[in-house]
mmCIF file of C-alpha atoms in Angstrom:
data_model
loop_
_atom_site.group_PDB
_atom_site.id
_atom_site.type_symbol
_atom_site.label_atom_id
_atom_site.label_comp_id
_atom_site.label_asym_id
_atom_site.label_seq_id
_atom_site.Cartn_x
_atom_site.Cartn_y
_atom_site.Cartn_z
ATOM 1 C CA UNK V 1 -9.613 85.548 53.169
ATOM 2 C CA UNK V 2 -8.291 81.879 52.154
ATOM 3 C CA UNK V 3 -5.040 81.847 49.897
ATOM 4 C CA UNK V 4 -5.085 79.517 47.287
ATOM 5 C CA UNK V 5 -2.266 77.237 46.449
ATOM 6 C CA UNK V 6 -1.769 75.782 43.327
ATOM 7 C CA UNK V 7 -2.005 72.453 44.626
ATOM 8 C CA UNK V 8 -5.257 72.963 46.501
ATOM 9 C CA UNK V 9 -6.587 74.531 43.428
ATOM 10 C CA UNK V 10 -5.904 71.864 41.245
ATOM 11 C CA UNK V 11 -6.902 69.371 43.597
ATOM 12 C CA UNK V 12 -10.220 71.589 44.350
ATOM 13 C CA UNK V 13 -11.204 71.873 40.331
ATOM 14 C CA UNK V 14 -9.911 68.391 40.004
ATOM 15 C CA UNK V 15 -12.543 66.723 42.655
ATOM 16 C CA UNK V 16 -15.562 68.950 41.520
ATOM 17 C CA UNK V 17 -15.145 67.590 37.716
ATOM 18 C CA UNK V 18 -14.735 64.572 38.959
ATOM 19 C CA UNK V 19 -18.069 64.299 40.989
ATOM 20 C CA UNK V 20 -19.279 65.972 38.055
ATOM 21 C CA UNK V 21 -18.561 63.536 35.802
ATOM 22 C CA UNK V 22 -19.859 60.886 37.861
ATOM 23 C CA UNK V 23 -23.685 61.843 37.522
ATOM 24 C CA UNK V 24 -26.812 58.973 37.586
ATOM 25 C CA UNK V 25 -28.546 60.374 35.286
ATOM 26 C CA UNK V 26 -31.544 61.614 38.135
ATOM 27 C CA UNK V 27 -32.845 64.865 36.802
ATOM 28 C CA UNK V 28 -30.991 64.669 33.874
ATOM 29 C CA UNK V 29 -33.047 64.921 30.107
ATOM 30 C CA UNK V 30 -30.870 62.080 29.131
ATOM 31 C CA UNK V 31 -34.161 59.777 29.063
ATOM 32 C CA UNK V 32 -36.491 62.534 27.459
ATOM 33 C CA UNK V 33 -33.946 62.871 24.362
ATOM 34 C CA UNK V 34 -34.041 58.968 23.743
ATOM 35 C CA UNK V 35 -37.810 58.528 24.481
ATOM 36 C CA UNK V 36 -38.469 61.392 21.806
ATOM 37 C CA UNK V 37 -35.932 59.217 19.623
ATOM 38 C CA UNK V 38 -37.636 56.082 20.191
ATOM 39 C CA UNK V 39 -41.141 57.811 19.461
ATOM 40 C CA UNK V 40 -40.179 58.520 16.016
ATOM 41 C CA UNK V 41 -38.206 55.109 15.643
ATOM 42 C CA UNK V 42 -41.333 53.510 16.027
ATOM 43 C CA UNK V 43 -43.467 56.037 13.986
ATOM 44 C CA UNK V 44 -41.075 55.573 11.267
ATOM 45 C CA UNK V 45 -41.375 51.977 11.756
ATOM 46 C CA UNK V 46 -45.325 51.062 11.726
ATOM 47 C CA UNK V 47 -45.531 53.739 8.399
ATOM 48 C CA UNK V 48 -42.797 51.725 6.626
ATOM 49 C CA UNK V 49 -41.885 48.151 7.664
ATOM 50 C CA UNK V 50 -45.594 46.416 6.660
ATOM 51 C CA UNK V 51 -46.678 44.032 9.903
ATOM 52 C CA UNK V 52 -44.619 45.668 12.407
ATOM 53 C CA UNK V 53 -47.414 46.828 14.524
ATOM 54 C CA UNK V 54 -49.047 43.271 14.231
ATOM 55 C CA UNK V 55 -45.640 42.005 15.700
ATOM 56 C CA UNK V 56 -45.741 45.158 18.292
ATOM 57 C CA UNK V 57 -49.326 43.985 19.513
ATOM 58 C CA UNK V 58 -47.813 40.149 19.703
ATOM 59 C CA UNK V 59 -45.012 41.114 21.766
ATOM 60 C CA UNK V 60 -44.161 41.320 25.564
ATOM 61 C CA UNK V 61 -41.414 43.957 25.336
ATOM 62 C CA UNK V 62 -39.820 45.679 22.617
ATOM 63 C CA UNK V 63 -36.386 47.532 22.476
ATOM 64 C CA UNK V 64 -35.992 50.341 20.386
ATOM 65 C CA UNK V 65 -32.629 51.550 19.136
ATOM 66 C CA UNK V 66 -33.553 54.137 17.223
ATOM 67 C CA UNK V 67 -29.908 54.966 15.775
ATOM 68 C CA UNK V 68 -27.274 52.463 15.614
ATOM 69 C CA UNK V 69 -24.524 54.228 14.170
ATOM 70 C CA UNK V 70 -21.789 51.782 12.558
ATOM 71 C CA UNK V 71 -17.997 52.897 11.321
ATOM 72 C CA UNK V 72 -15.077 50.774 9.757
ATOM 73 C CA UNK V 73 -11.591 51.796 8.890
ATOM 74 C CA UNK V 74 -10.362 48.733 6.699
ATOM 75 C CA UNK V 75 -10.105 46.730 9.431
ATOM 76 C CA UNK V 76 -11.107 47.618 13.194
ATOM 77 C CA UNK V 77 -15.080 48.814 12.845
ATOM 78 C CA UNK V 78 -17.463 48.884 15.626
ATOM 79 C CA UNK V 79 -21.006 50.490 16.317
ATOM 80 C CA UNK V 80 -23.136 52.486 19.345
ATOM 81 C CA UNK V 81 -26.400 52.876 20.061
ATOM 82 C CA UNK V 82 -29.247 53.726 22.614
ATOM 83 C CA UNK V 83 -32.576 53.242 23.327
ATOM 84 C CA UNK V 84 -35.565 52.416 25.528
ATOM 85 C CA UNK V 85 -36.927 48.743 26.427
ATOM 86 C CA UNK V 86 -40.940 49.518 26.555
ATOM 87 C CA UNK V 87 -43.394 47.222 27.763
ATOM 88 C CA UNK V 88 -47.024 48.348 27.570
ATOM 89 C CA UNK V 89 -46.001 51.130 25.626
ATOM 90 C CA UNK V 90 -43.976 52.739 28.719
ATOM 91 C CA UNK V 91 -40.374 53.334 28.751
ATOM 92 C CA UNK V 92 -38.943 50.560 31.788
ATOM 93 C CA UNK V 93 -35.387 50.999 31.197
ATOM 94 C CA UNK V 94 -32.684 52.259 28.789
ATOM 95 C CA UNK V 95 -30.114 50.588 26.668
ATOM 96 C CA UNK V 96 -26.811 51.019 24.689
ATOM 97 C CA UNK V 97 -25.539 48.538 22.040
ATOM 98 C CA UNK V 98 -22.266 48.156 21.225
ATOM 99 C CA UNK V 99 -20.256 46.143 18.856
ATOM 100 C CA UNK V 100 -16.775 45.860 17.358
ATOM 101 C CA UNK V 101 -15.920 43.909 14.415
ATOM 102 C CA UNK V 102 -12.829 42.911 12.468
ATOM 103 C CA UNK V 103 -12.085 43.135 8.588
ATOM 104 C CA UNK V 104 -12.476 44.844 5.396
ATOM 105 C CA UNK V 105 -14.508 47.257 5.688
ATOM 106 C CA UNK V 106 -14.804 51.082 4.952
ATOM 107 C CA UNK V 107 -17.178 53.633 5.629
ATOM 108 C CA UNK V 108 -20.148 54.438 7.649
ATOM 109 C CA UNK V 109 -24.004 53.821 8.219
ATOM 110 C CA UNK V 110 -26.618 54.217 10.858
ATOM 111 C CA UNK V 111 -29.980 52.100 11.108
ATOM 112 C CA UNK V 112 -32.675 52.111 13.288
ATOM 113 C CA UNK V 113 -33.673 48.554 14.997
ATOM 114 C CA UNK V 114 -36.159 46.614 17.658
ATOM 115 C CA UNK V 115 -36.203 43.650 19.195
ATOM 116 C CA UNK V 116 -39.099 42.500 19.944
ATOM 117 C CA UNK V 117 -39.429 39.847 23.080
ATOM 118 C CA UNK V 118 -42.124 37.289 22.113
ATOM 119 C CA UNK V 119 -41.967 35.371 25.569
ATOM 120 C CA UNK V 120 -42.204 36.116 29.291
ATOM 121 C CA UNK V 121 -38.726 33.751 29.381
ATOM 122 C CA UNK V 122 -37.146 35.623 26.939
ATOM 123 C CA UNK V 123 -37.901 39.006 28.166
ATOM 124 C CA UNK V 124 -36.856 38.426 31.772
ATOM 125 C CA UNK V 125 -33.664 36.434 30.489
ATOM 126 C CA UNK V 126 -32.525 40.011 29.038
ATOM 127 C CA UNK V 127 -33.593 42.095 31.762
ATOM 128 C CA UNK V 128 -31.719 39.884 34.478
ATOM 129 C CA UNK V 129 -28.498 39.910 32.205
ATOM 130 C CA UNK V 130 -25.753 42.117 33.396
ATOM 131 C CA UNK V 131 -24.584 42.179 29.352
ATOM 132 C CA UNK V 132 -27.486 40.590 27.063
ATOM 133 C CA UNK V 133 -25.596 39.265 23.328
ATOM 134 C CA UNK V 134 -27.789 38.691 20.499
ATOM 135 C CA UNK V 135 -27.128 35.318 19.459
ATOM 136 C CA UNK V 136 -28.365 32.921 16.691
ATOM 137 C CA UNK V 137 -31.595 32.153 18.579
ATOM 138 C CA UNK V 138 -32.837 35.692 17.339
ATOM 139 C CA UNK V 139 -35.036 35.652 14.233
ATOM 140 C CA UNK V 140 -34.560 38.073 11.769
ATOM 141 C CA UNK V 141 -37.814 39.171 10.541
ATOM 142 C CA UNK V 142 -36.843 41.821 7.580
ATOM 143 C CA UNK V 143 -33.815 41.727 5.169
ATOM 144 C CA UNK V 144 -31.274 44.539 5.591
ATOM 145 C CA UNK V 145 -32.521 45.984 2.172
ATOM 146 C CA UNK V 146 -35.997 46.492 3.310
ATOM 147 C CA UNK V 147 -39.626 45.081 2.220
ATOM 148 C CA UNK V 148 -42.221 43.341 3.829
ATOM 149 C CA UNK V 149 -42.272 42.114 7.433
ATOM 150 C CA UNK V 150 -41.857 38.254 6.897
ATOM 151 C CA UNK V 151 -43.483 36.852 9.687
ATOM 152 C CA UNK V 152 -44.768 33.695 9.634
ATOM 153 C CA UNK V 153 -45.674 30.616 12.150
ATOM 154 C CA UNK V 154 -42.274 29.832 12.879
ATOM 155 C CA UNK V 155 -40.732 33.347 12.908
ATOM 156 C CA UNK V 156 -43.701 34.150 15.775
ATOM 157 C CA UNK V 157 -42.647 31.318 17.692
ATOM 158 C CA UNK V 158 -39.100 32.796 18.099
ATOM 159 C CA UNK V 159 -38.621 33.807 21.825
ATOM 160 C CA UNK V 160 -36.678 37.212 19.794
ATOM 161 C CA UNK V 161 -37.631 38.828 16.417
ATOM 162 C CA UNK V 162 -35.059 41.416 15.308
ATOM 163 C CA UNK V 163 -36.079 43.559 13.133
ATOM 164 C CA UNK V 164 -33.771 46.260 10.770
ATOM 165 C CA UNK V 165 -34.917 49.259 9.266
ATOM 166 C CA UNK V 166 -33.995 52.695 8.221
ATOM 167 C CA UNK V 167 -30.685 51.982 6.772
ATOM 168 C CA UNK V 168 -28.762 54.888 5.521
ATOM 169 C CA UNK V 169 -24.841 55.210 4.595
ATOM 170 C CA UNK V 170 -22.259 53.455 2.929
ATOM 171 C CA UNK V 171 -21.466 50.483 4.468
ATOM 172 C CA UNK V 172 -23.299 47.301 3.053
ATOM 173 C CA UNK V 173 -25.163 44.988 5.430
ATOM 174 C CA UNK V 174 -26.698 46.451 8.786
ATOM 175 C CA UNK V 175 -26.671 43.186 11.097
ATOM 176 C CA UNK V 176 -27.103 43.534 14.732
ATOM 177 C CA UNK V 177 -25.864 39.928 15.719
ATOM 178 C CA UNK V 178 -23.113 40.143 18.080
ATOM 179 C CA UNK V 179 -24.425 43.329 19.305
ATOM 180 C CA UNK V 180 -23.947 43.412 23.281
ATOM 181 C CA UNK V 181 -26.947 45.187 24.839
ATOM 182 C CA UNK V 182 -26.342 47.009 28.360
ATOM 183 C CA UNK V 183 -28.357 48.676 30.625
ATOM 184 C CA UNK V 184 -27.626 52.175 31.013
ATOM 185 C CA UNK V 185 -29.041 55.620 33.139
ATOM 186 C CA UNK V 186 -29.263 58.124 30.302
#
């Protein structure tokens, strides 16, 4: 029979959270619960954004965030997000998206959107990057109040088309520019 200390107890229950905490992800549901997620996104998506699955069937890669939740307190805000980069309809990796902004604002909203990678050069660029930003090269294909898929000769050659849907809450303006993408292990 082993006497416990204090110390060694602490220090015991201490190190087992800690390795805990530290899990990859291996074995975990983590990817199941945003695959199902994404699965919907995208259901949700062909049903109600007119010409998404034309741009779908264009595209090399598309990442799905299918709930970008955003919050502002008058003047600190910032949003979160993850999802699944598929290519050939096959989850390859997962995502998070993260962004903090600064200035009035008040209250909160969640949208769904993709990205959809029109290029081989554009595609690998984001996979490579340790922190991928959307930037002004990105086209944005749908309005943040809805209606039709614009896409036209120009918008399909953009190496990215964003596209916003699903908005719901009480912020105005769901805009994912700025948004820094990284690779995660659900």
């Amino acid at each position: 029979m082993t006497l416990l200390s204090r110390r060694n107890f602490l220090v015991s229950g201490v190190a087992s959270t800690g390795l805990a905490a530290c899990g990859n992800g291996v074995n975990s549901n983590g990817g199941n619960k945003i695959d199902a997620r994404v699965d919907q996104a995208f259901n949700f998506m062909y049903q109600n954004v007119p010409g998404s699955s034309d741009l779908a069937s264009k595209a090399v890669g598309i990442l799905m965030m299918p709930v970008i939740s955003k919050v502002g307190i008058i003047g600190p805000g910032g949003s979160y997000g993850r999802g699944a980069l598929r290519i050939n309809d096959a989850s390859v990796d997962y995502y998070s998206a993260t962004s903090a902004t600064f200035g009035f604002q008040l209250g909160a909203q969640q949208y769904s959107t993709a990205l959809f990678f029109m290029t081989d050069a554009a595609l690998s660029d984001f996979r490579r990057s340790p922190g991928w930003t959307l930037g002004a090269d990105a086209e944005y294909a749908v309005s943040n109040e809805g209606g039709n898929l614009g896409v036209d000769t120009t918008t399909a050659l953009s190496p990215v088309i964003a596209v916003v849907f699903g908005q719901a809450g009480l912020i105005a303006g769901a805009t994912i520019e700025g948004s820094k993408f990284n690779r995660i292990i659900p």
